[in-house]
Amino acid sequence: MPMDDSSNKAVLLADRISKSFGEVPVLFSVNFDVQAGEVHALIGENGAGKSTLMKILGGFHAPTSGNLIYDGEETVLPPNGQAEALGIVLIHQELNLAEQMTVEENIFLGRELSRNGFLDRKEMSQKVASWLQEVGMNISPNDRISELSIAEKQMVEIVKAMSRDARVLIMDEPTAVLTDAETELFFQQVEKLKKRGVAIIFVSHKLAEVNQIADRVTILRDGQWIATKPVDELSLDSMAQMMVGRELSNLYPPKNEADVDSDIVLQVQNLVAPNVNNVSFELRKGEILGFSGLVGSGRTALFEAICGLSSIEEGQVYLDGQPVQFKNVAEARDAGVTYLTKDRKGRGLLLEKTMRPNLTLMALPKFVKNFMMDTAAEEEALKRGIRRFDIRARDPKVKVGDMSGGNQQKLLLAKIMECDPRIVIIDEPTRGIDVGTKQQIYHFIAALAADGMSVVVISSEMPEIIGVCHRVAVMREGRITGVVTGNDNNETEIVRYAAGLKEARVHG
Amino acid sequence: MVDQTAAPEKQSKWPDIDFKTLGPAIALLILCVIGYLLNPAFLSEGNITNLLTRSAFIGIIAVGATFVITAGGIDLSVGSMAAVIAGLMIIIMNSAVDTLGTGVATVILGCGCSIILGIGAGWINGFLTTKGKIEAFIVTLGTMGIFRSLVTYFADGGTLSLNFDLRGTYRPVYYESVLGLPVPVWVFIFVAIAGWILLNRTAFGRFCTAIGSSEAVAKYSAIKVDRIKTYTYIIQGLCVALATIIYVPRLGSASGTTGVLWELEAIAAVIIGGTVLKGGYGRIGGTILGALILTTIGNILNFTDVISNYLNGTMQGLIIIVAVWLQRGSWGKNKKKTT
C-alpha cells in the first residue's frame, strides 16, 4: 500500500473502511487518505461507492467496519454534518443553502457575529464582501440565494467553507453544473485553498478536470479500491479504463447524418420569449441537432417556450409545415414533441415514488382502459423500458430517489419515450453521469435518430456535443450566433460563437 | 403487486408497509375491544349503526379532503361551507314550498342546489389557489370566515329552520334504513368506494399524487396542474354538499354553529389514515378508518364514566398526535435503511 509512508502526513485517513446498507454491501475495505495542501480526486462509475465513501469521510454515515484517523488520532466523526466543527466540510451536490436568505446570512448561518446581543450586520457584511472579492465574484452580500445562478451558489458554498477554516474540504462534483469559464475560476480558488494547506477531496466525472487539478487520484469500482496513484502516472484513458474495468472504445457512436433533403419536421421563425431573442432554426427528420452555449444563453428557455412551458411573445413555430403554438406540455406531447429536463431531481422524477408511476406519468392517458389505470400495461411498459434502456435497479420497488444518477437518467429517457415522440429535446443528457453510462446514452440517442426521430441535444459539455450531434447551433444572450457543421463542428469554432467573437447571420 | 425480484431491501420494507396500511385498522380494533370491555352494549347493533351514521358526515367530507391534501393542498373552509350550504338549502326549500309544495320535488330541488353550491364553492377555492396563486391555507382561511359569517347573516344571528311539513318528507334521508343500513351509511359507502377508485385506479388519482409529490415534475410531465388542483377542491365541495344533504334532515335547521370544527375533524381523519399532510401520498381506506376512529372515541366516552365526556377533544387530539408520530417513526426508519 503506498499510503504507509504518507500516513504520517495525512490529515484524514480511512483505514479499511467497509459499509453495508442493511444487507447490501456498498464498500469493501477501502483505504483512502488526503494530505494537507493536496487535491485528491475520487473517481468511479455511478454506484462505485464514491458518495458513500465521501459521506463516511464527512461523518454523514458511520462505517460498518474500519477506522477513520484524523490528525493521527482514531476518531468517530459526529453525525449530520457536525464534523464541520472539526474542520471537515462536505459540499453536497445538491447545494445546502437557505434559498430565501441572503448570501451574508448563509455564510454566517449558525455562527452569526453579534455585538451586545444584536447581530453585527456591518461587520459580517464587510467580511463577506471581502471574501467575495477575493474569489472574484460580482455579487452583493445582500443578494438572495434564490436569485443567484447555480454557479454562483456553488461559489457561495465554497466561500462559506473557506470562512469556516475548513481543513478538509470534500466536494461532490462541484463542476458538474459549471461552464468552462466558471470551472476555470473555480479551479483558481481550489489552487488558493491548496496553498493555504487545505486538504481537498474532489469527486468528478470529468476526467480532464481531474487531470488538470488533482495531485493524486483514487479509483473505485463496485465498492472496491482499485488504485491510488499520482495523477501524472495516469492517462485519461487509463483512468477511464480502470473505472469501467473494460476497454472503452467508441465513446461516441458513428454519425449517420440525415439526408440534406429529408423533411423539415420543426421550423422556428423569429421566436421571442423570456430570455430568447429572435431565434430561427430548423430541424430535419433523423437529425441530431446540438445546442451549445454558456449557461444562461437561452438554450433551455428556447425549448421551454416551444414546448409550452413558458409563453411565446413573438414568432412562429411550424411542425411539419403547420403553424403550432403549444399552450402546455400536454399539447406538445400530443403533437409528438417532448422535452427532457436537465433538472432530473427537481423537475424530472418523483423521487419518493417507485419506477412504475414515474415511467408512465407523462404518457398516462395511454395507460387508461375504461377510465381505469391499466396496471398490467404499465408493468409491461416498465419491463420494456428496463430492457431497452438497461436500467439497473436492485428492486422495482426501490424509490427512484435512491437510484444512481445514471439509472435515473435512463428512466427519464424511458419515460419520455413512452409518449412515442417524433421530436425529443434532451437537456444536458449526461450531467453527473459516469463514462460507462454516458456511452450508453450516446448510443441510445444515435439509435433514436437512426429510427427517424429528430433529436435536439442541449449540452454544456463540448466534447459531447461535438461527438454526438450532426449540426450544432451556438447560442449567446438569447440569440443563435452561429451554426456549425461538418469540419467546422469543433471546439474552437463553437467557443468563438459562444463567446461572441464571431457571429453569423442565421436564416431560419 | 410485483414480486418477481426478492431483494434484501424488500424484507426490511415489509413491516413498514404493513404498519402503514394496517396501523389505523389495528387502532380501530383496539378501540372497539376497549369499548366492548367497558360496556358490552358498545357492540350492539343499534350502537354500531349509530356510530356508522355519525361517522358519515366527517367521513364523506374527509374523502374529499384526501384528494385536496394528496395533491398538496388544504381546505379549511369545509365546516363553514357545510353550514352555509345547509342554510341556503333551507332558505331555498322553504321559499319553494309555495310553488312546489312540501313534497319530494322541493327536497330534490334543495339537494340539487346543495350540489351546485358545493361545486361552486369548491371551484372558488380552487380558482383562487391556482389562478390567483395564493396559498391554499390563506384562501380557505378566508373563505372559511366568509362562509361562516354568511350563514350567521342569513340566519340573522339565530337559527334557520326547515318548514315543518318538509321535514316530514325529508326525514327518511337521515333516519330510514335500506337493507338494514341507514341511508347516510349507504351514501358514505358509495362515496368511499367512488373515492377509492378515483384515487387508486384512475389517471386523475395518479395526477393528484404526482402534483402533491412535486408540482414541477408534474408540470414537466404534461399534467395540467392548475386544472387538476381545481378539480380536487371541486370534489371536496361536492363531498361537503353530499354530507350536508344527509345532515340537514337530522335536525332540520342550520345556524352559525353548524359544522363548527368539521374541517379539523376531516383533516384529522385524513392524517390518522396515513395520508401525508404535505401531499404526494393518499389513502382513502385510511381516511375512512380515521373518521371511524374519531367517532368511536366520542362514542366510547359516552358509554363510560371513567373519562369525562368533555375530554373527547383531548382524546381525539392525543390520537392524532400519536398516529402522526408513529408514521414519522416509520418514515425515518425507512430512510435510514435505503440511503
Short mmCIF file of N, CA, C and O in Angstrom, two decimals, chain A residues 20-66:
data_model
loop_
_atom_site.label_atom_id
_atom_site.label_comp_id
_atom_site.label_asym_id
_atom_site.label_seq_id
_atom_site.Cartn_x
_atom_site.Cartn_y
_atom_site.Cartn_z
N SER A 20 -22.14 -1.34 4.73
CA SER A 20 -23.31 -2.03 4.15
C SER A 20 -24.55 -1.26 4.55
O SER A 20 -24.61 -0.70 5.64
N PHE A 21 -25.49 -1.26 3.65
CA PHE A 21 -26.81 -0.72 3.99
C PHE A 21 -27.74 -1.90 4.12
O PHE A 21 -28.01 -2.57 3.13
N GLY A 22 -28.21 -2.16 5.32
CA GLY A 22 -28.98 -3.38 5.52
C GLY A 22 -28.05 -4.54 5.19
O GLY A 22 -26.95 -4.65 5.74
N GLU A 23 -28.47 -5.37 4.25
CA GLU A 23 -27.61 -6.48 3.88
C GLU A 23 -26.86 -6.21 2.59
O GLU A 23 -26.21 -7.08 2.04
N VAL A 24 -26.98 -5.00 2.07
CA VAL A 24 -26.34 -4.70 0.80
C VAL A 24 -24.98 -4.05 1.05
O VAL A 24 -24.91 -2.93 1.53
N PRO A 25 -23.90 -4.76 0.75
CA PRO A 25 -22.58 -4.15 0.94
C PRO A 25 -22.32 -3.13 -0.16
O PRO A 25 -22.64 -3.36 -1.33
N VAL A 26 -21.76 -2.00 0.21
CA VAL A 26 -21.51 -0.94 -0.76
C VAL A 26 -20.02 -0.65 -0.87
O VAL A 26 -19.52 -0.34 -1.94
N LEU A 27 -19.31 -0.75 0.23
CA LEU A 27 -17.86 -0.52 0.21
C LEU A 27 -17.17 -1.73 0.83
O LEU A 27 -17.63 -2.27 1.83
N PHE A 28 -16.05 -2.13 0.21
CA PHE A 28 -15.32 -3.29 0.71
C PHE A 28 -13.91 -2.86 1.11
O PHE A 28 -13.05 -2.69 0.25
N SER A 29 -13.68 -2.66 2.38
CA SER A 29 -12.33 -2.45 2.90
C SER A 29 -11.54 -1.45 2.06
O SER A 29 -10.52 -1.79 1.47
N VAL A 30 -12.00 -0.24 2.02
CA VAL A 30 -11.37 0.78 1.17
C VAL A 30 -10.39 1.62 2.00
O VAL A 30 -10.69 2.01 3.13
N ASN A 31 -9.21 1.85 1.43
CA ASN A 31 -8.24 2.75 2.05
C ASN A 31 -8.23 4.06 1.30
O ASN A 31 -8.34 4.09 0.07
N PHE A 32 -8.10 5.14 2.03
CA PHE A 32 -8.09 6.45 1.37
C PHE A 32 -7.44 7.44 2.33
O PHE A 32 -7.61 7.35 3.55
N ASP A 33 -6.66 8.34 1.80
CA ASP A 33 -6.11 9.37 2.68
C ASP A 33 -5.95 10.67 1.90
O ASP A 33 -5.82 10.66 0.67
N VAL A 34 -5.95 11.76 2.62
CA VAL A 34 -5.75 13.05 1.97
C VAL A 34 -4.82 13.87 2.84
O VAL A 34 -4.91 13.85 4.08
N GLN A 35 -3.88 14.56 2.16
CA GLN A 35 -2.87 15.33 2.90
C GLN A 35 -3.17 16.81 2.80
O GLN A 35 -3.88 17.25 1.90
N ALA A 36 -2.56 17.55 3.71
CA ALA A 36 -2.74 19.00 3.67
C ALA A 36 -2.15 19.54 2.38
O ALA A 36 -1.07 19.12 1.96
N GLY A 37 -2.84 20.44 1.76
CA GLY A 37 -2.34 21.10 0.57
C GLY A 37 -2.34 20.24 -0.68
O GLY A 37 -1.62 20.52 -1.64
N GLU A 38 -3.13 19.20 -0.69
CA GLU A 38 -3.23 18.43 -1.94
C GLU A 38 -4.70 18.29 -2.36
O GLU A 38 -5.61 18.42 -1.53
N VAL A 39 -4.87 18.07 -3.65
CA VAL A 39 -6.19 17.73 -4.16
C VAL A 39 -6.17 16.25 -4.50
O VAL A 39 -5.38 15.80 -5.32
N HIS A 40 -7.01 15.52 -3.82
CA HIS A 40 -7.09 14.07 -4.06
C HIS A 40 -8.42 13.79 -4.75
O HIS A 40 -9.48 13.99 -4.16
N ALA A 41 -8.36 13.38 -5.98
CA ALA A 41 -9.59 13.14 -6.74
C ALA A 41 -10.07 11.72 -6.49
O ALA A 41 -9.27 10.78 -6.38
N LEU A 42 -11.39 11.59 -6.39
CA LEU A 42 -12.02 10.28 -6.20
C LEU A 42 -12.89 10.04 -7.42
O LEU A 42 -13.80 10.81 -7.69
N ILE A 43 -12.56 9.01 -8.18
CA ILE A 43 -13.35 8.78 -9.39
C ILE A 43 -13.86 7.34 -9.42
O ILE A 43 -13.32 6.45 -8.77
N GLY A 44 -14.90 7.16 -10.19
CA GLY A 44 -15.52 5.84 -10.31
C GLY A 44 -16.87 6.00 -10.99
O GLY A 44 -17.39 7.10 -11.06
N GLU A 45 -17.41 4.90 -11.48
CA GLU A 45 -18.71 4.98 -12.12
C GLU A 45 -19.79 5.25 -11.10
O GLU A 45 -19.55 5.12 -9.90
N ASN A 46 -21.00 5.57 -11.57
CA ASN A 46 -22.12 5.72 -10.64
C ASN A 46 -22.32 4.39 -9.93
O ASN A 46 -22.31 3.34 -10.56
N GLY A 47 -22.50 4.46 -8.63
CA GLY A 47 -22.71 3.23 -7.88
C GLY A 47 -21.41 2.57 -7.46
O GLY A 47 -21.41 1.49 -6.89
N ALA A 48 -20.26 3.21 -7.73
CA ALA A 48 -18.98 2.61 -7.36
C ALA A 48 -18.73 2.77 -5.87
O ALA A 48 -17.86 2.11 -5.31
N GLY A 49 -19.46 3.66 -5.22
CA GLY A 49 -19.31 3.86 -3.78
C GLY A 49 -18.65 5.18 -3.42
O GLY A 49 -18.30 5.40 -2.26
N LYS A 50 -18.49 6.05 -4.41
CA LYS A 50 -17.85 7.35 -4.16
C LYS A 50 -18.64 8.16 -3.13
O LYS A 50 -18.07 8.65 -2.17
N SER A 51 -19.95 8.27 -3.38
CA SER A 51 -20.78 9.09 -2.49
C SER A 51 -20.73 8.53 -1.08
O SER A 51 -20.63 9.27 -0.11
N THR A 52 -20.81 7.21 -0.97
CA THR A 52 -20.82 6.59 0.36
C THR A 52 -19.50 6.89 1.07
O THR A 52 -19.49 7.29 2.23
N LEU A 53 -18.39 6.72 0.37
CA LEU A 53 -17.09 6.98 0.98
C LEU A 53 -17.00 8.44 1.42
O LEU A 53 -16.55 8.75 2.52
N MET A 54 -17.48 9.31 0.54
CA MET A 54 -17.44 10.74 0.87
C MET A 54 -18.24 11.04 2.12
O MET A 54 -17.83 11.79 2.98
N LYS A 55 -19.44 10.43 2.17
CA LYS A 55 -20.30 10.69 3.33
C LYS A 55 -19.68 10.12 4.60
O LYS A 55 -19.86 10.68 5.68
N ILE A 56 -18.95 9.02 4.48
CA ILE A 56 -18.28 8.47 5.66
C ILE A 56 -17.17 9.44 6.09
O ILE A 56 -17.01 9.76 7.27
N LEU A 57 -16.43 9.95 5.11
CA LEU A 57 -15.34 10.88 5.44
C LEU A 57 -15.88 12.18 6.03
O LEU A 57 -15.20 12.84 6.80
N GLY A 58 -17.11 12.54 5.64
CA GLY A 58 -17.69 13.77 6.16
C GLY A 58 -18.52 13.54 7.42
O GLY A 58 -19.10 14.47 7.95
N GLY A 59 -18.58 12.29 7.88
CA GLY A 59 -19.30 12.00 9.11
C GLY A 59 -20.79 11.79 8.92
O GLY A 59 -21.51 11.67 9.90
N PHE A 60 -21.27 11.76 7.67
CA PHE A 60 -22.71 11.62 7.46
C PHE A 60 -23.16 10.17 7.58
O PHE A 60 -24.31 9.89 7.87
N HIS A 61 -22.25 9.24 7.31
CA HIS A 61 -22.53 7.83 7.56
C HIS A 61 -21.46 7.30 8.50
O HIS A 61 -20.32 7.76 8.44
N ALA A 62 -21.83 6.33 9.33
CA ALA A 62 -20.81 5.67 10.13
C ALA A 62 -20.35 4.43 9.36
O ALA A 62 -21.18 3.73 8.78
N PRO A 63 -19.07 4.13 9.33
CA PRO A 63 -18.62 2.92 8.63
C PRO A 63 -19.07 1.68 9.38
O PRO A 63 -19.22 1.71 10.60
N THR A 64 -19.34 0.59 8.61
CA THR A 64 -19.73 -0.66 9.25
C THR A 64 -18.52 -1.27 9.94
O THR A 64 -18.62 -1.84 11.01
N SER A 65 -17.35 -1.18 9.27
CA SER A 65 -16.12 -1.58 9.94
C SER A 65 -14.99 -0.72 9.41
O SER A 65 -15.13 -0.07 8.37
N GLY A 66 -13.88 -0.71 10.11
CA GLY A 66 -12.75 0.12 9.71
C GLY A 66 -12.72 1.40 10.52
O GLY A 66 -13.67 1.72 11.23
#
